[in-house]
Amino acid sequence: MAPLAGAALSACGTSGPGTTGGSGGGGGGGGKASWWYLSGDPNETIRKDNIKSWNSSNAQETIDITFFQNDAYKTKIKTAIGAGQAPTMIYGWGGGTLASYAAAGQVIDLTDWLSQNPDVKNAVLPASYGPATIDGKIYAYPNENASPIIFYYNKRVFSKAGISAPPKTWDELLSLVKTLNAAGIAPIALAGQSRWTSMMWLEYLFDRVGGPDVFNAIFKGEANAWSNADAIKALTMVQDLVKAGGFIKGFESITADSNADQALMYTDKTAMMLHGSWTYAGMKNDGGDFVPGGNLGWFDFPTVSGGKGDPKDTCGNPGQYTSISSKASEEAQKVAKDFFAKGIMSEEVIQKFIDSGQVCIAASAADKFAASKDKDFLEYAYNLTKNAPVFQQSWDQALSPATAEALLSNIDQLFSLSITPEQFATNMNATLGK
Amino acid sequence: MSVSAATTRAPATAAPTSPPEHRSVKTGSVAWMALPALLFFAFFGGVPLVGVLVLSFTQWDGIGAISWLGVGNWTSVLADPVMWKALGLTFGIMIFSWLVQTPLALLLGVFTAGTQKYRAFLAVLYFLPLLMSAAAISIAYKALLDPNFGLAASLGIPWLVQNWLGSPTLVLFVVIFVLSWMYVPFHSLIYQGGVRQIPTTMYEAASIDGAGTVRQFFSITLPQLKYTVITSSTLMVVGSMTAFDLIFVLTGGGPGDATRVLALDMYLRGFRANQMGPASVIAVLIVLIGLGLAQLLQRLGGKDKTSSQMEGM
């Protein structure tokens, strides 16, 4: 309870006496603003230092930062916004949740401010604005790092099984699965219990088979959008992969929060893994010689013959998003905007993100990757993000919370073969427009 | 439910029910002393309960405005197969937990009620699981059950390598096992206390009459523990209605909705899907079913529950 109590205090008492009945509790006045952020390094330390140096050079516009654990934060921020007690700056992932804040008038529209300040707008990759944009208006400033979903492979295992190159097409992938199973190696690591890990397969397959329009129709809530022939094909392909023994046995019991799927990779138990770019740092930390020894490889998601999607399309999270609470005072809102312009993506912050092995979305980041030890990976992931004609945001973030919950539950059953692709489509059609 | 309305009048309504006149004065003054506690309960127990009841008739995503919906949430939740499956699962886990836990806890309780020193030592060991939080237990079991890095794989026992948390049929037994592992110590402690209250003279008389250990257990221990069984069962049954933390961390309700019990269903609807109305409906259902079950168990205990257990001694 202590961190919660502390946060409540910092949220409404930053300007000292006299705030009672003031600006609706949002961030206080007196030239100060508040920010709630996620705990956990390396980013917690980066932001702590960032705010410390901001506060020392901007005495009139200081910012209070409070850290929360990821899952606790997601519940806490919703409750705080619902109660009119939000911090000045709201950390988020854009998409469906941001849309619900915007619909309730809880976050301010940044469109005009960004077009008046093109330098601020162009400081980050244009592709990252997608999840921040709702009905043509920008409600959050994208910052920090992109997390594209990457297809990794284990070079040690590949050479052991006599495989020379990663698969370029879906058919090649299926024949690799056969080869690997025959060699007694599990082809693909998947943390099925976490469900969103399985979802990443669908995101890519929907795009490769049917192009971005299939999901866009779902996103818009068009009737029977999940029953689209291409969607059914993609869902069937996933089940074919499961039936062919593509995923490690017992994958439904494996969880991503314990990083067991990454461990399967660096302990040579599996040959491949589809996962977020953040797992690179995880495998580098925990895998001993695996990453530094050059045993980790990566490749573009395979193409599907006759598929309509651009092979350069990618998915994942295009960035992190910070919104400004509409309940915050004028002064606090100004502090937040100044911070967006000069502090949130300062040169120092960008450098620290890159040093920690993350794909910073700053427009100026590209030049800095060359000096990094993780140059190859960072450049690959950055170009994947930058050159993607479509960067599909993770479905569970893009869709409304109610739909996302239903989606994850149905994906679980799809991968365990408890429901057919048609049943999946019927179940999900019932959630359209909710 | 009606607590908040009754609170301030508690002393007045209490007075007529206490029969002898010389006591009513005394009871009245004592009732006044209960007022702070009652007010406290009304505020922190009654008000939220009424709030949830009101919310169950509204539409709210937890962020925007609350709008009145009438019985819409009730009809949709009562028509929702997910809720019925959750209810069925809750009862399933309740019944299986009872069947697994009660005999084990009873036997352990009787065993540890003995006076030998090693039994006291074992009682401490048995009690250890309850000292850990449900979250810690769940995370530990998740790690132990991992098919690749868990206990079975590290010890090299192939038959123990199962899809424990990923198979819709196996996972239920895992949940019941872990729940029992955690709560058997608590219930055996209750039984231990119950057994120690049985007068030793009864056993002495029985052995003089030639009754053996087994006969003594069924003829003395078990009947004497009747009310202990009811107490323990009530706690078990009502606890199963609200079982949440352990299942939430262990399986998250999955795979699919194979372990999505009622309390978890409520949480997922309210805080994951942002549908506070339907979540409130389920909260009200849990309160009603829990109260009903507790009442039922008290009835099963017989109307003589206030009389002495020593009767007929």
XYZ file of C-alpha atoms in Angstrom:
747
model
C 0.000 0.000 0.000
C 2.869 2.358 0.589
C 3.597 3.152 -3.068
C -0.090 3.735 -3.732
C -0.414 6.130 -0.864
C 2.726 7.924 -1.950
C 1.408 8.252 -5.466
C -1.904 9.656 -4.304
C -0.054 12.291 -2.342
C 2.210 13.252 -5.169
C -0.730 13.379 -7.534
C -2.757 15.928 -5.628
C -0.371 17.654 -3.287
C 2.529 18.744 -5.432
C 1.913 22.450 -5.034
C 1.664 22.306 -1.283
C -1.130 24.063 0.648
C -4.049 25.550 -1.193
C -4.711 22.825 -3.758
C -7.866 21.573 -2.070
C -10.690 21.830 -4.561
C -8.243 22.994 -7.158
C -7.628 21.485 -10.544
C -9.487 18.264 -9.958
C -6.488 16.604 -8.415
C -4.575 16.344 -11.645
C -0.936 16.951 -11.040
C -1.328 20.100 -8.944
C -0.351 23.652 -9.889
C 2.602 25.885 -9.076
C 4.492 25.074 -12.264
C 4.765 21.420 -11.380
C 3.682 18.266 -13.137
C 3.530 14.589 -12.201
C 4.366 11.445 -14.139
C 3.623 7.803 -13.407
C 6.074 5.388 -14.896
C 6.899 1.677 -14.879
C 9.427 0.267 -12.480
C 12.164 -2.070 -13.648
C 15.559 -1.456 -15.124
C 17.133 -0.332 -17.369
C 14.335 2.165 -18.065
C 13.569 3.036 -14.453
C 17.111 4.296 -13.892
C 17.164 6.085 -17.239
C 14.002 8.012 -16.314
C 15.116 8.684 -12.742
C 18.282 10.346 -14.032
C 16.321 12.067 -16.781
C 13.925 13.716 -14.290
C 16.726 14.590 -11.884
C 18.635 16.500 -14.542
C 15.420 18.092 -15.884
C 14.462 19.332 -12.423
C 17.896 20.790 -11.739
C 17.935 22.779 -14.961
C 14.213 23.738 -14.933
C 13.566 24.921 -11.386
C 10.282 26.576 -12.413
C 8.949 23.488 -14.148
C 9.787 20.553 -11.955
C 8.299 17.094 -12.433
C 7.512 14.402 -9.873
C 7.947 10.853 -11.082
C 6.461 7.765 -9.385
C 7.208 4.167 -10.371
C 4.765 1.240 -10.481
C 5.000 -2.383 -11.490
C 3.629 -3.067 -14.964
C 0.477 -5.028 -14.159
C -0.302 -3.018 -11.044
C 0.079 0.174 -13.064
C -2.409 -0.920 -15.718
C -5.141 -1.319 -13.106
C -4.075 1.677 -11.035
C -4.017 4.172 -13.908
C -7.517 3.200 -15.076
C -8.878 3.642 -11.583
C -7.072 6.948 -11.101
C -8.335 8.360 -14.391
C -11.858 7.171 -13.593
C -11.655 8.976 -10.249
C -10.238 12.208 -11.749
C -6.929 11.659 -9.934
C -4.694 11.051 -12.922
C -1.095 12.315 -13.030
C -0.304 15.137 -15.475
C 1.492 12.760 -17.819
C -0.122 9.394 -18.488
C 2.165 6.591 -19.646
C 0.530 4.093 -21.994
C 0.618 1.914 -25.077
C -1.841 3.817 -27.273
C -4.535 1.951 -29.161
C -7.834 0.805 -27.671
C -7.104 1.946 -24.124
C -6.056 5.414 -25.265
C -9.221 5.566 -27.385
C -11.332 4.962 -24.276
C -9.497 7.788 -22.447
C -10.032 10.086 -25.436
C -13.728 9.179 -25.689
C -14.166 10.071 -22.008
C -12.382 13.417 -22.547
C -9.634 12.497 -20.082
C -6.609 13.264 -22.292
C -5.907 16.398 -24.340
C -5.723 16.561 -28.124
C -2.101 17.259 -29.139
C -2.691 17.567 -32.897
C -2.524 21.376 -33.133
C 0.369 21.698 -30.721
C 2.418 19.152 -32.687
C 1.721 20.806 -36.026
C 2.801 24.145 -34.527
C 5.991 22.480 -33.296
C 7.176 20.375 -36.252
C 10.615 19.838 -34.663
C 9.016 18.022 -31.760
C 6.749 16.055 -34.066
C 9.564 14.977 -36.376
C 11.948 14.040 -33.583
C 10.431 10.544 -33.585
C 9.729 8.078 -36.405
C 6.495 8.894 -38.252
C 5.402 5.209 -38.138
C 5.148 5.459 -34.350
C 2.209 7.890 -34.482
C -0.285 5.174 -35.536
C -1.434 3.941 -32.110
C -1.475 7.551 -30.783
C -3.909 8.678 -33.448
C -7.630 8.267 -32.886
C -10.093 9.538 -35.497
C -7.304 11.583 -37.083
C -6.323 13.309 -33.841
C -3.112 12.681 -31.898
C -3.717 12.069 -28.190
C -0.240 10.958 -27.097
C 3.389 11.698 -27.836
C 5.287 8.589 -28.991
C 8.655 8.130 -27.322
C 11.247 5.610 -26.168
C 11.613 2.379 -28.117
C 9.963 0.336 -30.811
C 9.419 -3.344 -30.072
C 8.918 -5.108 -33.387
C 8.234 -8.838 -33.265
C 11.350 -10.642 -34.515
C 11.824 -14.172 -35.824
C 14.911 -15.479 -34.013
C 16.841 -18.663 -34.700
C 19.558 -20.633 -32.972
C 22.573 -21.020 -35.251
C 24.102 -23.794 -33.125
C 20.964 -25.920 -33.435
C 20.563 -25.151 -37.123
C 24.060 -26.424 -37.930
C 23.554 -29.479 -35.725
C 20.444 -30.364 -37.732
C 22.270 -29.645 -40.991
C 20.148 -26.634 -41.903
C 22.023 -23.993 -43.854
C 19.633 -21.016 -43.880
C 16.519 -19.743 -42.106
C 13.216 -20.258 -43.964
C 12.046 -17.638 -46.466
C 8.587 -19.034 -47.124
C 5.909 -20.724 -45.038
C 6.430 -23.985 -46.953
C 10.144 -23.879 -46.159
C 9.257 -23.342 -42.521
C 6.978 -26.403 -42.526
C 9.676 -28.564 -44.093
C 12.185 -27.272 -41.523
C 9.766 -28.363 -38.823
C 9.891 -31.886 -40.268
C 13.679 -31.904 -40.451
C 14.050 -30.638 -36.883
C 11.512 -33.075 -35.453
C 13.284 -35.921 -37.235
C 16.531 -34.753 -35.630
C 14.846 -34.783 -32.228
C 14.950 -31.023 -31.745
C 11.843 -29.018 -30.888
C 11.369 -26.565 -33.781
C 9.797 -23.503 -32.152
C 9.683 -22.146 -28.591
C 6.321 -20.723 -27.571
C 5.107 -19.568 -24.153
C 1.505 -20.591 -24.807
C 0.193 -19.981 -21.304
C 0.790 -16.269 -21.719
C -1.538 -16.206 -24.758
C -0.304 -12.893 -26.213
C 2.776 -14.786 -27.331
C 0.560 -16.995 -29.526
C -1.244 -13.879 -30.753
C 1.975 -12.649 -32.419
C 1.760 -15.574 -34.867
C -1.737 -14.559 -35.903
C -0.725 -10.909 -36.337
C 1.959 -11.836 -38.846
C -0.039 -14.549 -40.627
C -3.128 -12.367 -41.070
C -0.942 -9.749 -42.710
C 1.106 -12.122 -44.879
C -2.026 -13.943 -46.124
C -4.541 -11.139 -46.445
C -2.669 -7.877 -46.086
C -3.451 -5.161 -43.528
C -7.069 -4.768 -44.644
C -8.163 -7.955 -42.893
C -7.308 -6.641 -39.451
C -8.369 -3.092 -40.321
C -11.879 -4.384 -41.013
C -11.852 -6.092 -37.612
C -10.543 -2.934 -35.972
C -13.352 -0.914 -37.548
C -15.870 -3.465 -36.314
C -17.230 -4.456 -39.731
C -19.743 -7.288 -39.514
C -18.288 -10.826 -39.779
C -14.783 -9.425 -40.306
C -13.202 -12.435 -38.556
C -14.840 -14.805 -41.075
C -12.921 -13.266 -43.976
C -11.591 -16.087 -46.162
C -7.994 -14.927 -45.644
C -8.517 -14.817 -41.888
C -9.830 -18.383 -41.906
C -6.837 -19.424 -44.022
C -4.384 -17.846 -41.572
C -6.137 -19.466 -38.596
C -6.011 -22.838 -40.357
C -2.300 -22.418 -41.089
C -1.613 -21.883 -37.407
C -3.437 -25.070 -36.511
C -1.547 -26.911 -39.258
C 1.697 -25.767 -37.683
C 0.524 -26.976 -34.259
C -0.521 -30.347 -35.733
C 2.825 -30.678 -37.527
C 4.562 -30.427 -34.152
C 5.951 -26.987 -34.897
C 5.818 -25.795 -31.302
C 7.657 -27.482 -28.470
C 5.663 -30.180 -26.690
C 3.752 -28.841 -23.711
C 3.973 -25.259 -24.960
C 0.562 -24.550 -23.383
C 2.223 -24.840 -19.948
C 5.055 -22.408 -20.638
C 4.883 -18.796 -19.465
C 6.654 -15.778 -20.876
C 6.889 -13.915 -17.568
C 9.442 -16.441 -16.313
C 11.358 -16.134 -19.621
C 11.195 -19.925 -19.961
C 10.697 -19.549 -23.725
C 13.916 -17.550 -24.046
C 15.703 -20.159 -21.947
C 14.579 -22.837 -24.420
C 16.466 -20.916 -27.089
C 19.775 -20.410 -25.340
C 19.821 -23.912 -23.867
C 19.609 -25.276 -27.448
C 16.293 -27.016 -26.759
C 14.564 -25.232 -29.645
C 15.637 -23.903 -33.013
C 13.404 -20.852 -33.469
C 11.261 -18.341 -31.602
C 8.941 -15.517 -32.644
C 9.123 -12.842 -29.957
C 9.459 -9.157 -29.159
C 12.730 -7.326 -29.763
C 13.129 -6.951 -25.993
C 13.993 -10.646 -25.667
C 17.339 -9.889 -27.345
C 18.479 -8.113 -24.177
C 17.005 -10.927 -22.063
C 18.863 -13.678 -23.924
C 22.022 -11.566 -23.883
C 21.790 -11.206 -20.095
C 20.859 -14.767 -19.172
C 22.200 -16.857 -22.021
C 25.915 -16.760 -21.262
C 27.849 -17.054 -24.501
C 24.729 -17.489 -26.644
C 24.296 -13.908 -27.890
C 27.868 -12.562 -27.559
C 29.155 -15.729 -29.280
C 27.092 -14.914 -32.348
C 24.804 -17.934 -32.003
C 21.583 -15.943 -32.206
C 20.272 -15.144 -35.675
C 17.133 -13.397 -36.920
C 15.136 -13.254 -40.138
C 12.012 -11.706 -41.674
C 8.725 -13.505 -41.082
C 8.298 -15.971 -43.997
C 6.172 -15.079 -46.992
C 3.058 -17.046 -47.868
C 2.571 -18.076 -51.481
C -0.260 -16.083 -52.987
C -0.295 -13.825 -49.923
C -1.462 -10.240 -50.309
C 0.599 -8.589 -47.582
C 3.891 -6.801 -48.156
C 6.743 -9.012 -46.823
C 8.162 -5.881 -45.186
C 5.075 -5.374 -43.003
C 5.800 -5.902 -39.364
C 3.963 -5.942 -36.047
C 4.580 -5.316 -32.406
C 4.616 -2.097 -30.424
C 5.744 0.948 -32.427
C 6.688 2.857 -29.282
C 5.630 3.973 -25.825
C 3.068 6.724 -25.456
C 2.654 9.612 -23.078
C -0.599 11.584 -22.902
C -1.477 14.723 -20.976
C -4.393 14.598 -18.558
C -7.182 17.035 -19.419
C -7.853 17.358 -15.674
C -4.392 18.797 -15.044
C -4.056 22.559 -14.548
C -3.032 24.837 -17.448
C 0.370 25.261 -15.828
C 0.934 21.543 -15.403
C -0.080 20.954 -19.005
C 2.468 23.547 -20.125
C 5.199 21.830 -18.104
C 4.317 18.535 -19.760
C 4.474 20.064 -23.238
C 7.846 21.671 -22.490
C 9.067 18.317 -21.247
C 7.860 16.648 -24.456
C 9.768 19.250 -26.451
C 13.064 19.182 -24.580
C 13.266 16.416 -21.993
C 11.466 13.200 -22.817
C 13.716 12.373 -25.771
C 16.854 14.345 -24.946
C 20.118 13.271 -26.578
C 21.229 11.829 -23.251
C 18.084 9.708 -22.921
C 18.339 8.440 -26.512
C 21.941 7.381 -25.972
C 21.059 5.488 -22.808
C 18.239 3.590 -24.513
C 20.606 2.524 -27.291
C 23.345 1.535 -24.845
C 20.860 -0.766 -23.131
C 20.211 -2.557 -26.440
C 16.813 -1.037 -27.277
C 15.441 0.167 -30.620
C 15.017 3.854 -29.865
C 12.439 5.528 -32.142
C 14.190 8.906 -32.166
C 14.773 10.083 -35.731
C 18.394 10.750 -34.793
C 18.964 7.270 -33.372
C 20.011 5.649 -36.655
C 23.440 7.341 -36.615
C 24.112 6.167 -33.080
C 23.577 2.434 -33.654
C 26.866 2.026 -35.523
C 28.876 2.586 -32.354
C 26.896 0.027 -30.355
C 28.083 -3.488 -29.509
C 24.667 -4.711 -30.605
C 24.920 -2.857 -33.910
C 23.730 -5.734 -36.144
C 20.621 -6.456 -34.187
C 19.738 -2.837 -33.471
C 20.104 -1.842 -37.113
C 18.027 -4.817 -38.239
C 15.216 -4.032 -35.776
C 15.366 -0.286 -36.479
C 15.163 -0.789 -40.240
C 12.372 -3.322 -39.796
C 10.444 -0.615 -37.970
C 11.434 2.259 -40.213
C 10.917 0.518 -43.557
C 7.677 -1.236 -42.686
C 4.864 -0.054 -44.998
C 2.509 -1.178 -42.210
C 3.528 -1.536 -38.570
C 0.591 -3.370 -37.022
C 0.208 -2.580 -33.340
C -0.230 -5.590 -31.057
C -3.866 -6.607 -31.275
C -4.456 -6.770 -27.539
C -3.410 -3.104 -27.320
C -5.132 -1.951 -30.505
C -8.534 -3.437 -29.682
C -10.809 -2.379 -26.865
C -10.079 -4.067 -23.520
C -13.288 -6.132 -23.689
C -12.460 -7.492 -27.151
C -8.809 -8.087 -26.268
C -9.817 -10.271 -23.326
C -12.116 -12.380 -25.505
C -9.429 -12.585 -28.193
C -6.758 -13.961 -25.855
C -9.113 -16.573 -24.475
C -10.073 -17.747 -27.962
C -6.466 -17.767 -29.195
C -5.632 -20.051 -26.311
C -8.291 -22.508 -27.452
C -7.279 -22.183 -31.112
C -3.676 -23.149 -30.359
C -4.702 -26.067 -28.144
C -6.940 -27.243 -31.028
C -10.051 -27.112 -28.780
C -11.890 -24.989 -31.360
C -11.818 -24.878 -35.143
C -10.873 -21.752 -37.116
C -14.563 -21.337 -37.983
C -15.598 -21.502 -34.311
C -12.866 -19.001 -33.503
C -14.241 -16.651 -36.155
C -17.818 -17.051 -34.902
C -16.791 -16.381 -31.293
C -14.803 -13.308 -32.279
C -17.462 -11.963 -34.659
C -19.707 -11.678 -31.604
C -17.295 -9.130 -30.099
C -17.108 -6.835 -33.131
C -17.955 -3.227 -32.437
C -17.751 -3.686 -28.668
C -27.356 -6.633 2.909
C -29.625 -4.554 5.131
C -26.863 -3.789 7.554
C -26.521 -0.126 6.747
C -30.210 0.573 7.380
C -30.259 -1.332 10.623
C -27.089 0.021 12.144
C -28.240 3.132 13.914
C -31.295 1.372 15.251
C -29.375 -1.626 16.486
C -29.788 -0.916 20.193
C -33.523 -0.308 19.904
C -34.214 -3.467 17.946
C -31.948 -5.513 20.124
C -33.761 -4.660 23.330
C -37.137 -6.396 22.775
C -35.513 -9.684 21.770
C -33.661 -10.135 25.027
C -36.299 -11.740 27.247
C -35.557 -11.324 30.992
C -36.073 -7.764 32.178
C -33.103 -7.533 34.485
C -30.867 -8.340 31.537
C -32.323 -5.855 29.058
C -30.750 -2.886 30.784
C -27.412 -4.587 30.699
C -27.796 -5.703 27.060
C -28.848 -2.203 26.066
C -25.732 -0.618 27.427
C -23.579 -3.306 25.884
C -25.303 -2.838 22.521
C -24.337 0.827 22.562
C -20.751 -0.230 22.890
C -21.063 -2.229 19.688
C -22.096 0.901 17.805
C -18.611 1.948 16.626
C -17.976 -1.515 15.253
C -21.365 -1.578 13.572
C -20.829 1.854 12.041
C -17.444 0.721 10.864
C -18.963 -2.361 9.282
C -21.783 -0.349 7.722
C -19.287 2.025 6.157
C -16.711 -0.462 4.917
C -18.970 -3.497 4.444
C -22.487 -2.221 3.840
C -21.826 0.827 1.668
C -19.623 -1.019 -0.871
C -22.178 -3.820 -0.986
C -24.940 -1.381 -1.840
C -22.581 0.321 -4.268
C -21.926 -2.947 -6.087
C -25.645 -3.686 -6.194
C -26.286 -0.268 -7.788
C -23.358 -0.706 -10.206
C -24.816 -4.004 -11.381
C -27.687 -2.034 -12.928
C -25.432 0.447 -14.726
C -23.101 0.601 -17.665
C -19.594 1.755 -16.787
C -16.139 1.124 -18.254
C -14.391 2.351 -15.121
C -13.232 5.569 -16.811
C -16.086 7.470 -18.440
C -19.533 8.392 -17.184
C -21.839 5.905 -15.463
C -25.183 5.416 -17.170
C -28.264 3.596 -15.915
C -28.978 0.367 -17.737
C -31.662 -1.401 -15.710
C -31.615 -5.186 -15.722
C -29.529 -5.401 -18.923
C -26.376 -6.648 -17.182
C -28.336 -9.239 -15.253
C -30.046 -10.688 -18.306
C -26.821 -10.775 -20.334
C -24.721 -12.301 -17.556
C -27.377 -14.886 -16.692
C -27.564 -15.821 -20.380
C -23.772 -16.006 -20.728
C -22.419 -19.575 -20.954
C -19.032 -18.324 -19.689
C -20.625 -17.363 -16.363
C -22.424 -20.716 -16.044
C -19.226 -22.573 -16.806
C -17.447 -20.456 -14.184
C -20.186 -21.256 -11.675
C -19.947 -24.968 -12.490
C -16.161 -24.871 -12.126
C -16.446 -23.064 -8.812
C -18.767 -25.738 -7.463
C -16.579 -28.467 -8.959
C -13.464 -27.132 -7.281
C -15.442 -26.607 -4.066
C -16.685 -30.214 -3.968
C -13.392 -31.804 -4.998
C -11.426 -29.617 -2.578
C -13.756 -30.665 0.206
C -13.454 -34.339 -0.706
C -9.662 -34.137 -0.804
C -9.069 -31.775 2.088
C -11.523 -32.945 4.740
C -10.291 -36.560 5.178
C -6.653 -35.472 5.002
C -7.091 -32.578 7.414
C -9.146 -34.758 9.786
C -6.570 -37.537 9.891
C -3.664 -35.130 10.231
C -5.517 -33.211 12.931
C -6.233 -36.395 14.913
C -2.643 -37.524 14.456
C -1.056 -34.258 15.565
C -3.386 -33.977 18.551
C -1.283 -36.659 20.239
C 1.156 -35.569 22.892
C 4.395 -37.153 21.667
C 7.139 -34.644 20.919
C 7.760 -35.794 17.357
C 4.120 -35.093 16.585
C 4.516 -31.497 17.657
C 7.533 -31.246 15.386
C 5.634 -32.766 12.454
C 2.702 -30.429 13.123
C 5.045 -27.489 12.613
C 6.296 -28.981 9.334
C 2.762 -29.616 8.101
C 1.844 -26.051 8.880
C 4.594 -24.508 6.757
C 2.634 -24.224 3.460
C 0.127 -21.893 5.083
C 2.877 -19.471 6.051
C 3.598 -18.709 2.411
C 1.491 -16.336 0.361
C -0.718 -17.756 -2.363
C 1.217 -15.790 -4.971
C 4.544 -17.248 -3.856
C 3.103 -20.773 -3.829
C 1.657 -20.327 -7.315
C 4.895 -19.015 -8.757
C 6.851 -21.839 -7.129
C 4.460 -24.471 -8.483
C 4.546 -22.895 -11.925
C 8.308 -23.272 -11.934
C 8.137 -26.844 -10.581
C 5.552 -27.883 -13.178
C 7.382 -26.377 -16.157
C 7.713 -29.200 -18.685
C 11.260 -28.250 -19.715
C 12.897 -26.717 -16.669
C 10.662 -28.020 -13.866
C 11.062 -30.702 -11.247
C 10.280 -33.663 -13.503
C 12.699 -32.616 -16.227
C 15.539 -31.879 -13.809
C 15.111 -35.196 -11.981
C 14.638 -37.055 -15.247
C 11.256 -38.631 -14.458
C 9.554 -38.939 -17.865
C 6.031 -39.835 -16.660
C 5.988 -36.721 -14.482
C 6.663 -34.511 -17.507
C 3.108 -33.604 -18.385
C 1.354 -30.625 -19.873
C 0.197 -29.827 -16.339
C -1.017 -26.271 -16.790
C -1.767 -26.445 -20.505
C -4.186 -29.346 -20.696
C -7.811 -28.389 -19.949
C -8.409 -31.639 -18.027
C -5.132 -31.918 -16.106
C -5.121 -28.289 -15.025
C -8.214 -28.721 -12.824
C -6.522 -31.424 -10.805
C -3.401 -29.303 -10.502
C -5.485 -26.431 -9.121
C -7.269 -28.701 -6.641
C -3.950 -30.234 -5.607
C -2.225 -26.898 -5.017
C -5.274 -25.476 -3.219
C -5.343 -28.533 -0.956
C -1.602 -28.409 -0.389
C -2.009 -24.850 0.821
C -5.152 -25.211 2.958
C -4.967 -28.710 4.474
C -2.574 -27.420 7.197
C -5.075 -24.790 8.289
C -7.946 -27.238 8.560
C -5.846 -29.872 10.297
C -5.030 -27.206 12.870
C -8.757 -26.685 13.461
C -9.249 -30.454 13.841
C -6.255 -30.698 16.139
C -7.884 -28.144 18.413
C -11.202 -29.997 18.195
C -9.690 -33.353 19.102
C -7.839 -31.891 22.068
C -11.164 -30.688 23.488
C -12.576 -34.223 23.633
C -12.296 -35.377 27.259
C -9.759 -38.194 27.660
C -12.154 -39.906 30.079
C -14.279 -40.935 27.086
C -11.371 -42.771 25.540
C -10.447 -44.330 28.872
C -13.990 -45.632 29.302
C -13.988 -46.953 25.740
C -10.747 -48.867 26.147
C -12.064 -50.422 29.363
C -15.065 -51.575 27.303
C -12.577 -53.096 24.836
C -12.850 -50.648 21.899
C -9.778 -50.490 19.638
C -8.268 -47.413 17.974
C -10.433 -47.635 14.881
C -13.613 -48.141 16.862
C -12.695 -45.249 19.136
C -12.131 -43.025 16.095
C -15.544 -43.756 14.590
C -17.510 -43.913 17.825
C -15.959 -41.067 19.794
C -13.644 -38.815 17.769
C -15.766 -38.403 14.654
C -19.125 -37.744 16.397
C -17.465 -35.373 18.839
C -15.932 -33.456 15.923
C -19.312 -32.861 14.265
C -19.271 -29.113 14.845
C -15.608 -28.857 13.970
C -16.375 -30.516 10.646
C -19.140 -27.979 10.042
C -16.906 -25.049 10.925
C -14.100 -26.301 8.737
C -16.466 -27.125 5.878
C -18.091 -23.693 6.039
C -14.683 -22.037 5.787
C -13.728 -24.356 2.931
C -16.937 -23.839 0.974
C -17.121 -20.084 1.386
C -13.379 -19.880 0.720
C -13.817 -21.802 -2.542
C -16.486 -19.322 -3.651
C -13.940 -16.527 -3.468
C -10.843 -18.523 -4.494
C -8.918 -16.096 -6.622
C -5.278 -15.290 -5.925
C -3.845 -18.764 -6.267
C -5.711 -19.568 -9.494
C -5.077 -16.096 -10.922
C -1.320 -16.451 -10.612
C -1.145 -20.172 -11.387
C -3.261 -20.341 -14.538
C -4.847 -16.930 -15.139
C -8.091 -18.828 -15.782
C -6.637 -20.771 -18.685
C -6.117 -22.672 -20.812
C -9.127 -21.136 -22.553
C -11.585 -20.833 -19.691
C -10.753 -24.190 -18.102
C -10.031 -22.681 -14.671
C -11.978 -19.440 -14.945
C -13.809 -19.683 -11.617
C -16.465 -17.195 -10.597
C -14.232 -14.797 -8.649
C -11.718 -14.770 -11.507
C -14.500 -14.243 -14.024
C -15.555 -11.194 -12.010
C -12.024 -9.766 -11.981
C -11.404 -10.380 -15.678
C -14.700 -8.753 -16.648
C -14.187 -5.767 -14.377
C -10.510 -4.991 -14.601
C -9.369 -6.605 -17.838
C -12.422 -6.093 -20.031
C -13.456 -2.821 -18.287
C -17.053 -3.953 -17.856
C -17.914 -2.961 -14.318
C -21.654 -3.664 -14.656
C -21.426 -7.369 -15.507
C -18.561 -7.759 -13.002
C -20.823 -6.297 -10.287
C -23.579 -8.756 -11.195
C -21.146 -11.592 -10.568
C -19.983 -10.004 -7.314
C -23.595 -9.909 -6.089
C -24.088 -13.520 -7.177
C -20.993 -14.574 -5.214
C -22.311 -12.840 -2.079
C -25.751 -14.425 -2.436
C -24.474 -17.938 -3.145
C -21.870 -17.692 -0.377
C -24.485 -16.582 2.173
C -26.850 -19.329 1.022
C -24.215 -22.028 1.346
C -23.123 -20.839 4.783
C -26.757 -20.902 5.936
C -27.257 -24.365 4.492
C -24.222 -25.732 6.316
C -25.383 -24.232 9.587
C -28.768 -25.916 9.101
C -27.044 -29.218 8.398
C -25.359 -28.806 11.752
C -28.758 -29.176 13.377
C -30.800 -26.802 15.516
C -29.010 -27.890 18.674
C -25.884 -26.046 17.630
C -25.951 -23.760 20.636
C -26.181 -26.638 23.083
C -23.200 -28.316 24.640
C -21.166 -30.839 22.736
C -20.656 -32.671 25.970
C -24.272 -33.815 26.130
C -24.826 -37.439 27.029
C -21.431 -37.707 28.546
